């Protein structure tokens, strides 16, 4: 039965990363490198606990978390699309604003800079025990998981359908791939980018709510601890394709869960905590290296490839 | 002469407007919280100059910020978005500490340069990794530098807790560095590090290198238009890697000077996010080395001022963290893809 609890922990740890990765993926398809996922997650995590604490309603807490995260995404949209700020700099600004704002709120409203730990907190809906015991091997591992874990894994096909099977999804991809062509085809590029950011805010909001609401029921400053960036790495790693992005995110979740297990074996916790980040760097490097090998003949024919800016996703920054 | 003044005014108009707007929004927030908003704002902006002790802390705060900002400027000018300042700072600090503590028997003339060079090299190594990955494989440097930050922080946490921890002290701190290699105090201000002099000199040197040498021109050309730079025969990849080595080296030097001049030992969590704030300073200075010194001083002023404000009124000091985020958002609205080409 050990594998079931391990699988359960992989699912639990993967779900915020899957959501963060999808959040980064949607914007990447609209040609935005979204470093603000982390900040949106943090805002959602904080809002979830603050509202849950004040209202006693899990549903309201989740809803407000999503709204707060989407509002952050629209602030980013406003600064970048309307006032033409650089996406990366403004994204880092969103992260600082989220970290500073949540800390400020902790100090000002709650007088506790260390964190917000409500004594009682409403539970999210969890899959009841025994409901899926007949569906091996995943069923037992899914029991007891929160509704957000379920939503995270439903979000993968949903994103796929949205991007590839709906007209709006194809406009969004067109806006990301070639702005000028999209514009001359009558697509409102700025609106598509704002939409991508809004969806990204929704997904990041779910991720943040999962982190603070699922098991922990408290908020700590910096509690998202770089998971937004790991999600971003998963997206870049897999070139922005929904299924591979989710697979990469689950792989990082697997490393996280493995890390928790290895902690029992007298390995210093710091090295264990490092695993997903190392995996992200190595994974990205490996993915790029394969691409590099595949493209090599072209590079030999054309002796001066713009390696720094050869990535079409970055050409607009 | 008159046109230089106009140019200067044009250059600082946007950042000054962003700062003014941020301070105005901050004032509204402060007024909502406390009955004494004017007192709070006076402390935020001016309490640094109330006493020599406060002034010393102000100089100490500005030193790492200036150095990190200078490093960020070299990478930005070469078109690399180095978000790894925090990791480079910690790498320099821990390496300097380990060398200084473990080789403390060596004579000063040997030990001091060894510590400084070691710290710089450790930071430079951290700049080199993302640079090579970017130039060779086009791996996104934003992601690699962010990941490396977390990895380095965890590494130093391990070292500070398990390996070099001073068992007689409370918390995860190393043993004290031998006093013979401590930096002398800033002349006339006991308790202030003279590292700020190094930082100020380096900002002038950086300006000369970037804007008055062929090497600097090539570096900037690689950053503004890579394809054009290559076409006119600039070895752009080498300039980019060199810029990142310098950026990391500056971060490492910031960490080294911190342990030599301010902390005198490695403390875990010694940095209140100097990496990102240094980056903010560089952006606010519109990636100009002399401007970076000015913005670092400004930031040091309000970070320390926030603490005084919290003591004298009930405004939380994290107000400054919030305002920093706001400032970054506001001022990038003008930065507009300048650094990235």
XYZ file of C-alpha atoms in Angstrom:
658
model
C 0.000 0.000 0.000
C 3.042 2.223 0.211
C 2.819 2.995 -3.475
C -0.719 4.325 -3.056
C 0.257 6.893 -0.472
C 3.255 7.828 -2.637
C 1.034 8.178 -5.678
C -1.386 10.261 -3.635
C 1.427 12.540 -2.589
C 2.638 12.816 -6.200
C -0.866 13.852 -7.262
C -1.158 16.357 -4.451
C 2.229 17.916 -5.144
C 1.779 17.886 -8.909
C -1.562 19.641 -9.037
C -0.358 23.186 -8.223
C 2.585 22.720 -10.593
C 0.318 21.401 -13.361
C -1.970 24.402 -12.897
C 0.963 26.836 -12.800
C 2.423 25.209 -15.906
C -0.870 25.485 -17.773
C -1.139 29.109 -16.645
C 2.292 29.811 -18.118
C 1.477 27.761 -21.212
C -1.650 29.698 -22.151
C 0.246 32.982 -22.062
C 3.261 31.485 -23.819
C 0.974 30.566 -26.704
C 0.052 34.249 -26.845
C 3.801 35.034 -26.892
C 4.071 36.179 -23.263
C 6.710 34.782 -20.928
C 4.647 34.976 -17.770
C 6.915 35.223 -14.725
C 4.015 36.593 -12.678
C 2.391 33.174 -12.159
C 4.186 32.987 -8.823
C 2.746 36.301 -7.640
C -0.769 35.455 -8.779
C -0.549 32.148 -6.910
C 0.591 33.938 -3.768
C -2.259 36.434 -3.927
C -4.754 33.602 -4.380
C -3.252 31.627 -1.491
C -3.524 34.641 0.781
C -7.018 35.635 -0.318
C -8.250 32.066 0.159
C -7.148 31.984 3.798
C -8.218 35.549 4.570
C -11.707 35.098 3.098
C -12.120 31.578 4.513
C -11.148 32.924 7.909
C -13.594 35.800 7.703
C -16.563 34.054 6.116
C -16.243 30.418 7.114
C -17.158 29.350 3.612
C -14.755 27.276 1.538
C -16.602 27.962 -1.686
C -16.511 31.709 -1.142
C -12.829 31.529 -0.221
C -12.026 29.665 -3.410
C -14.090 32.049 -5.517
C -12.454 35.135 -4.022
C -9.007 33.588 -4.489
C -9.733 33.119 -8.189
C -11.105 36.635 -8.558
C -8.067 38.149 -6.805
C -5.685 36.219 -9.023
C -7.540 37.218 -12.173
C -7.472 40.861 -11.059
C -3.693 40.625 -10.686
C -3.452 39.181 -14.185
C -5.487 42.067 -15.535
C -3.252 44.567 -13.755
C -0.350 42.953 -15.606
C -2.349 43.124 -18.825
C -3.066 46.801 -18.262
C 0.571 47.690 -17.598
C 1.974 45.681 -20.482
C -0.663 46.027 -23.192
C -1.929 49.498 -22.471
C 1.218 51.156 -21.166
C 3.599 48.910 -23.129
C 5.721 47.834 -20.174
C 8.132 44.947 -20.629
C 6.375 41.675 -19.783
C 9.203 40.252 -17.709
C 9.913 43.393 -15.704
C 6.226 44.031 -15.081
C 5.785 40.362 -14.178
C 8.546 40.644 -11.595
C 6.799 43.793 -10.377
C 3.598 41.767 -9.909
C 5.578 39.218 -7.900
C 7.033 41.929 -5.669
C 3.625 43.537 -5.293
C 2.076 40.203 -4.309
C 4.794 39.391 -1.774
C 4.867 42.932 -0.376
C 1.107 43.345 -0.399
C 0.407 40.073 1.415
C 3.088 40.816 4.011
C 1.707 44.334 4.452
C -1.795 42.957 4.951
C -0.492 40.427 7.493
C 1.234 43.163 9.463
C -1.528 45.712 9.186
C -4.768 43.691 9.521
C -3.585 40.687 11.473
C -0.563 42.088 13.327
C 1.316 38.882 12.601
C 4.093 39.173 10.022
C 4.886 35.477 10.474
C 1.728 34.200 8.821
C -2.012 33.768 9.122
C -3.182 30.632 10.921
C -6.947 30.611 11.519
C -7.971 28.350 14.395
C -10.776 26.852 12.364
C -10.961 26.840 8.621
C -13.654 25.501 6.279
C -12.672 22.358 4.409
C -12.613 22.137 0.654
C -14.615 19.330 -0.863
C -12.529 16.157 -0.910
C -13.199 12.921 -2.743
C -14.742 10.664 -0.093
C -12.782 7.647 1.076
C -13.768 4.381 -0.553
C -15.473 6.075 -3.479
C -12.925 4.963 -6.048
C -11.405 1.879 -4.420
C -12.548 -0.274 -7.320
C -10.528 1.684 -9.903
C -6.951 0.525 -9.535
C -4.302 1.832 -9.547
C -5.235 5.526 -9.562
C -8.539 5.295 -7.706
C -7.294 4.800 -4.151
C -4.671 7.490 -4.650
C -7.335 9.973 -5.713
C -9.438 9.362 -2.626
C -9.186 12.169 -0.150
C -7.805 14.586 -2.748
C -9.329 18.034 -2.929
C -11.610 19.216 -5.665
C -8.750 21.365 -7.008
C -6.636 18.282 -7.704
C -9.511 16.948 -9.799
C -9.882 20.311 -11.534
C -6.138 20.445 -12.215
C -6.239 17.223 -14.150
C -9.428 18.212 -15.929
C -7.785 21.513 -16.860
C -5.288 19.700 -19.111
C -7.854 18.401 -21.638
C -9.798 21.638 -21.186
C -6.775 23.682 -22.235
C -6.158 21.326 -25.138
C -9.734 21.674 -26.349
C -9.671 25.434 -25.865
C -6.412 25.952 -27.752
C -6.963 23.560 -30.645
C -10.706 23.058 -31.017
C -12.257 26.472 -30.466
C -12.068 29.527 -32.712
C -10.982 31.768 -29.825
C -8.166 29.351 -29.028
C -6.898 29.469 -32.579
C -7.086 33.284 -32.610
C -5.054 33.276 -29.431
C -2.402 31.029 -30.963
C -2.368 33.102 -34.122
C -1.874 36.274 -32.099
C 1.070 34.621 -30.373
C 2.697 33.215 -33.477
C 2.584 36.185 -35.785
C 1.171 39.397 -34.468
C 1.165 41.257 -37.764
C -0.504 38.483 -39.682
C -3.073 38.042 -36.944
C -3.769 41.749 -36.936
C -4.265 41.878 -40.671
C -6.635 38.916 -40.351
C -8.755 41.084 -38.069
C -7.776 39.552 -34.731
C -7.577 41.932 -31.786
C -4.119 40.898 -30.593
C -4.173 42.928 -27.387
C -7.534 41.456 -26.407
C -6.244 37.932 -27.072
C -3.227 38.582 -24.860
C -5.434 40.002 -22.117
C -7.637 36.922 -22.395
C -4.602 34.643 -22.159
C -3.514 36.493 -19.034
C -6.994 36.201 -17.531
C -7.077 32.429 -18.100
C -3.586 32.297 -16.690
C -4.830 34.181 -13.619
C -7.689 31.704 -13.198
C -5.369 28.689 -13.357
C -2.741 30.297 -11.121
C -5.520 31.167 -8.677
C -6.539 27.508 -8.484
C -2.898 26.591 -7.897
C -2.516 29.102 -5.085
C -5.774 28.043 -3.453
C -4.654 24.406 -3.583
C -1.409 25.252 -1.790
C -3.000 27.112 1.118
C -6.472 25.533 1.334
C -6.089 21.839 0.638
C -4.304 20.443 3.697
C -2.507 23.292 5.398
C -5.287 25.808 6.082
C -2.834 28.614 6.721
C -0.878 31.240 4.846
C 2.827 31.951 5.145
C 4.726 34.681 3.317
C 6.503 33.087 0.340
C 4.525 29.877 0.749
C 4.360 29.299 -3.013
C 8.162 28.857 -2.846
C 8.964 29.040 -6.532
C 6.328 26.610 -7.749
C 5.157 29.183 -10.268
C 8.650 29.216 -11.749
C 8.786 25.432 -11.818
C 5.537 25.505 -13.749
C 7.059 28.024 -16.137
C 10.041 25.725 -16.594
C 7.719 22.793 -17.291
C 6.033 24.837 -20.014
C 9.273 25.944 -21.655
C 10.596 22.416 -21.314
C 7.749 21.036 -23.381
C 7.405 23.831 -25.906
C 3.938 24.902 -24.765
C 2.015 21.756 -25.725
C -0.726 20.944 -23.182
C -0.154 17.209 -22.671
C 3.628 17.324 -22.527
C 3.476 20.401 -20.291
C 1.273 18.502 -17.851
C 3.584 15.488 -18.075
C 6.616 17.641 -17.272
C 4.763 19.243 -14.375
C 3.861 15.830 -12.979
C 7.509 14.836 -13.300
C 8.485 17.842 -11.161
C 5.714 16.918 -8.708
C 7.155 13.420 -8.626
C 10.562 14.819 -7.674
C 8.930 16.854 -4.936
C 7.119 13.834 -3.521
C 10.261 11.715 -3.840
C 12.089 14.431 -1.935
C 9.650 14.157 0.944
C 10.268 10.398 1.097
C 14.040 10.717 0.937
C 13.960 13.177 3.803
C 13.360 10.198 6.086
C 16.691 8.727 4.986
C 19.018 11.188 6.731
C 19.731 13.059 3.507
C 19.954 16.758 4.406
C 16.582 18.278 3.655
C 18.098 21.115 1.632
C 19.392 18.759 -1.059
C 16.065 17.056 -1.256
C 14.233 20.349 -1.596
C 16.632 21.228 -4.392
C 15.610 18.292 -6.589
C 12.709 19.888 -8.483
C 14.758 23.006 -9.280
C 17.734 20.988 -10.456
C 15.353 18.828 -12.453
C 13.902 21.958 -14.034
C 17.307 23.280 -15.144
C 18.519 19.909 -16.372
C 15.202 19.238 -18.074
C 15.228 22.566 -19.895
C 18.835 22.086 -20.941
C 18.142 18.587 -22.187
C 15.070 19.676 -24.133
C 17.035 22.504 -25.775
C 19.962 20.242 -26.473
C 17.760 17.802 -28.351
C 16.262 20.631 -30.354
C 19.788 21.834 -31.039
C 20.851 18.445 -32.354
C 17.775 18.205 -34.540
C 18.399 21.642 -36.023
C 22.098 21.170 -36.559
C 22.134 20.661 -40.343
C 20.300 23.948 -40.790
C 22.769 25.639 -38.555
C 25.701 24.346 -40.575
C 24.134 25.699 -43.781
C 23.523 29.056 -42.161
C 26.682 29.906 -40.284
C 25.400 32.823 -38.233
C 22.262 31.709 -36.451
C 20.971 34.196 -33.926
C 21.225 31.714 -31.097
C 20.351 34.282 -28.474
C 17.197 35.394 -30.186
C 16.492 32.381 -32.383
C 13.664 31.453 -30.073
C 10.526 32.857 -31.683
C 8.862 33.138 -28.298
C 11.354 35.731 -27.196
C 11.678 37.836 -30.295
C 9.243 40.403 -29.030
C 10.861 41.122 -25.720
C 25.721 72.890 -22.208
C 22.062 73.716 -22.254
C 21.243 70.692 -24.377
C 23.068 68.381 -21.936
C 20.856 69.683 -19.149
C 17.764 69.103 -21.266
C 18.954 65.590 -22.144
C 19.557 64.853 -18.497
C 16.125 66.142 -17.562
C 14.573 64.013 -20.297
C 16.424 60.936 -19.072
C 15.369 61.296 -15.464
C 11.833 62.492 -16.113
C 10.230 59.056 -16.295
C 11.925 57.484 -13.262
C 11.334 60.598 -11.188
C 7.678 60.574 -12.201
C 7.401 56.884 -11.251
C 9.029 57.539 -7.877
C 6.807 60.556 -7.228
C 3.644 58.647 -8.132
C 4.659 55.692 -5.959
C 5.452 57.931 -3.011
C 2.107 59.679 -3.479
C 0.199 56.371 -3.476
C 2.235 55.335 -0.440
C 1.298 58.536 1.310
C -2.402 57.869 0.739
C -1.939 54.379 2.234
C -0.018 55.764 5.194
C -2.633 58.453 5.768
C -5.281 55.738 5.871
C -3.370 53.813 8.534
C -1.949 56.383 10.884
C -2.933 59.738 12.344
C 0.563 61.074 11.754
C 1.208 60.552 8.050
C 3.619 63.469 7.821
C 5.694 62.147 10.715
C 5.704 58.690 9.102
C 6.860 60.076 5.772
C 9.494 62.277 7.335
C 10.946 59.203 9.027
C 10.702 57.164 5.849
C 12.700 59.710 3.884
C 14.888 61.558 6.366
C 15.450 59.517 9.552
C 18.587 58.095 7.943
C 20.331 61.416 8.507
C 19.210 61.912 12.120
C 22.324 60.381 13.642
C 25.720 59.099 12.623
C 24.562 55.597 13.559
C 21.586 55.784 11.217
C 23.805 57.193 8.492
C 26.202 54.266 8.909
C 23.359 51.775 8.463
C 22.249 53.714 5.400
C 25.698 53.421 3.781
C 25.841 49.735 4.694
C 22.512 49.139 3.034
C 23.446 50.990 -0.137
C 26.688 49.027 -0.715
C 25.323 45.638 -1.812
C 22.484 47.305 -3.708
C 24.867 49.415 -5.797
C 27.112 46.464 -6.608
C 24.260 44.151 -7.582
C 22.692 46.897 -9.673
C 26.007 47.384 -11.518
C 26.145 43.669 -12.262
C 22.593 43.699 -13.540
C 23.480 46.646 -15.778
C 26.291 44.745 -17.518
C 24.009 41.792 -18.197
C 21.114 44.003 -19.353
C 23.358 45.971 -21.675
C 24.408 42.696 -23.260
C 20.759 41.710 -23.655
C 20.707 39.098 -20.889
C 18.026 39.333 -18.265
C 19.941 38.331 -15.144
C 17.489 37.708 -12.312
C 20.139 35.745 -10.403
C 21.516 38.540 -8.236
C 20.367 36.950 -5.011
C 22.058 33.630 -5.739
C 25.266 35.342 -6.870
C 25.279 37.436 -3.700
C 24.907 34.385 -1.467
C 27.487 32.407 -3.426
C 30.019 35.204 -2.943
C 29.213 35.612 0.739
C 29.446 31.928 1.591
C 32.616 31.359 -0.416
C 34.332 34.359 1.164
C 33.296 33.126 4.599
C 34.453 29.560 4.046
C 37.852 30.713 2.735
C 38.246 33.368 5.437
C 37.354 31.081 8.317
C 39.136 27.938 7.189
C 42.383 29.660 6.175
C 42.389 32.223 8.969
C 45.992 31.336 9.860
C 47.371 32.828 6.634
C 48.921 36.300 6.745
C 46.577 39.149 5.853
C 48.288 40.067 2.573
C 47.596 36.539 1.297
C 44.251 35.886 2.932
C 42.480 39.141 1.993
C 42.972 38.866 -1.783
C 42.199 35.157 -1.602
C 38.857 35.833 0.093
C 37.910 38.610 -2.316
C 38.912 36.698 -5.444
C 37.189 33.561 -4.163
C 33.950 35.428 -3.542
C 34.018 37.107 -6.943
C 34.771 33.833 -8.734
C 31.911 32.049 -6.975
C 29.471 34.718 -8.140
C 30.970 34.716 -11.622
C 30.526 30.956 -11.880
C 26.835 31.411 -11.170
C 26.642 33.986 -13.942
C 28.570 31.763 -16.334
C 26.198 28.780 -16.169
C 23.078 30.565 -17.455
C 25.176 32.550 -19.939
C 26.633 29.472 -21.587
C 23.260 27.740 -21.592
C 21.758 30.794 -23.260
C 24.451 31.327 -25.857
C 24.923 27.670 -26.782
C 21.432 26.248 -26.428
C 19.159 29.296 -26.120
C 17.944 28.103 -22.718
C 15.941 30.948 -21.225
C 18.166 32.786 -18.765
C 15.260 34.166 -16.736
C 14.250 30.672 -15.692
C 17.769 29.339 -15.116
C 18.850 32.290 -12.984
C 15.651 32.106 -10.902
C 16.150 28.363 -10.347
C 19.827 28.829 -9.501
C 18.833 31.384 -6.861
C 16.767 28.810 -5.015
C 19.431 26.118 -5.414
C 22.163 28.387 -4.039
C 19.985 29.498 -1.130
C 19.378 25.864 -0.208
C 23.098 25.044 -0.544
C 24.088 27.914 1.741
C 21.350 26.955 4.187
C 22.876 23.477 4.356
C 26.406 24.835 4.823
C 25.347 27.395 7.419
C 23.314 24.876 9.407
C 25.520 21.792 9.199
C 29.070 22.529 8.136
C 30.299 25.982 9.076
C 27.829 26.725 11.840
C 29.202 28.421 14.928
C 27.868 26.179 17.718
C 28.312 28.900 20.345
C 25.935 31.285 18.569
C 22.216 31.302 18.211
C 20.829 30.617 14.753
C 22.449 29.508 11.517
C 25.537 31.708 11.488
C 29.158 30.929 10.735
C 32.131 31.641 12.964
C 33.424 35.216 12.854
C 35.948 36.081 10.187
C 39.402 36.953 11.505
C 39.406 40.639 12.368
C 42.534 41.343 10.346
C 40.616 41.044 7.071
C 37.616 43.147 8.092
C 37.125 46.176 5.897
C 38.098 49.467 7.566
C 35.228 51.777 8.493
C 34.115 54.600 6.218
C 36.227 57.616 7.205
C 34.433 59.617 9.889
C 31.502 57.245 10.222
C 32.241 54.448 12.682
C 30.115 51.387 12.003
C 29.838 52.121 8.284
C 31.620 49.934 5.762
C 34.095 51.495 3.386
C 32.670 49.100 0.807
C 30.508 51.975 -0.369
C 33.683 53.679 -1.645
C 34.468 50.582 -3.697
C 30.910 50.552 -4.974
C 31.011 54.231 -5.952
C 34.378 53.845 -7.694
C 33.161 50.781 -9.559
C 30.105 52.622 -10.783
C 32.351 55.239 -12.388
C 34.632 52.534 -13.795
C 31.598 50.696 -15.147
C 30.420 53.837 -16.888
C 33.828 54.320 -18.530
C 34.012 50.678 -19.581
C 30.496 50.587 -20.973
C 30.401 53.934 -22.716
C 33.987 54.907 -23.427
C 35.670 51.724 -24.607
C 35.333 49.676 -27.769
C 34.732 46.595 -25.667
C 31.776 48.278 -23.976
C 30.401 49.403 -27.316
C 30.582 45.828 -28.618
C 28.848 44.588 -25.498
C 26.053 47.105 -25.902
C 25.776 46.330 -29.608
C 25.291 42.634 -28.782
C 22.500 43.649 -26.459
C 20.649 46.065 -28.690
C 20.803 44.178 -31.963
C 22.420 40.785 -31.911
C 22.143 40.091 -35.622
C 23.539 43.474 -36.578
C 26.363 43.102 -34.064
C 27.307 39.750 -35.582
C 27.129 41.156 -39.087
C 29.611 43.893 -38.302
C 31.953 41.318 -36.791
C 31.371 41.662 -33.060
C 32.067 38.393 -31.216
C 28.655 38.727 -29.581
C 28.524 35.372 -27.818
C 31.831 36.061 -26.090
C 30.667 39.536 -25.059
C 27.430 38.101 -23.649
C 29.227 35.430 -21.633
C 31.718 38.021 -20.399
C 28.900 40.363 -19.371
C 27.303 37.579 -17.345
C 30.653 36.686 -15.765
C 30.933 40.334 -14.733
C 27.336 40.421 -13.511
C 27.905 37.347 -11.375
C 31.245 38.716 -10.235
C 29.618 41.934 -9.062
C 27.020 39.908 -7.145
C 29.792 37.805 -5.625
C 31.745 40.934 -4.705
C 28.618 42.342 -3.052
C 28.391 39.216 -0.902
C 32.116 39.286 -0.131
C 32.094 42.934 0.902
C 29.007 42.261 2.980
C 30.701 39.604 5.096
C 33.992 41.539 5.226
C 32.535 44.940 5.977
C 29.098 44.561 7.528
C 28.217 41.109 8.816
C 31.750 39.843 9.630
C 30.243 36.368 9.369
C 27.810 34.504 7.162
C 24.261 34.598 8.386
C 21.527 32.693 6.694
C 18.868 35.079 5.373
C 21.190 38.079 5.688
C 19.743 39.544 2.529
C 16.311 41.177 2.518
C 16.025 40.293 -1.167
C 18.970 42.454 -2.252
C 18.955 40.599 -5.576
C 15.560 41.789 -6.729
C 15.908 45.216 -5.145
C 19.275 45.667 -6.864
C 17.608 44.737 -10.123
C 14.943 47.339 -9.396
C 17.634 49.940 -8.780
C 19.258 49.136 -12.109
C 15.952 49.448 -13.935
C 15.050 52.626 -12.126
C 18.414 54.077 -13.141
C 17.506 53.106 -16.717
C 20.453 50.697 -16.733
C 22.984 53.475 -16.293
C 25.922 52.846 -13.898
C 26.068 56.320 -12.333
C 22.309 56.406 -11.995
C 22.461 53.024 -10.276
C 24.522 54.522 -7.470
C 21.853 57.192 -7.011
C 18.909 54.808 -7.061
C 20.698 52.396 -4.695
C 21.164 55.251 -2.238
C 17.496 56.154 -2.638
C 16.434 52.576 -1.991
C 18.735 52.200 0.983
C 17.161 55.357 2.336
C 13.586 54.130 2.132
C 14.324 50.539 3.231
C 15.996 51.801 6.402
C 13.504 54.644 6.704
C 10.664 52.126 6.748
C 12.112 50.580 9.897
C 12.277 53.985 11.626
C 8.768 54.699 10.432
C 7.538 51.466 11.994
C 9.123 52.399 15.327
C 7.781 55.955 15.537
C 4.334 55.343 14.047
C 2.326 52.151 13.600
C 2.878 51.879 9.843
C 4.251 48.405 9.004
C 7.663 48.465 7.337
C 6.472 46.047 4.676
C 4.814 49.085 3.144
C 8.126 49.530 1.341
C 7.929 46.021 -0.140
C 4.507 46.865 -1.484
C 5.708 50.196 -2.850
C 8.680 48.480 -4.510
C 6.340 46.251 -6.472
C 4.267 49.251 -7.450
C 7.362 51.188 -8.475
C 8.579 48.381 -10.723
C 5.202 48.211 -12.428
C 4.970 51.958 -12.891
C 8.444 52.629 -14.126
C 8.585 49.774 -16.622
C 5.703 51.416 -18.344
C 8.423 53.631 -19.790
C 11.256 51.146 -20.058
C 9.600 49.582 -23.059
C 11.933 46.861 -24.342
C 14.931 49.119 -24.184
C 17.257 46.700 -22.495
C 16.172 43.635 -24.347
C 16.566 44.698 -27.951
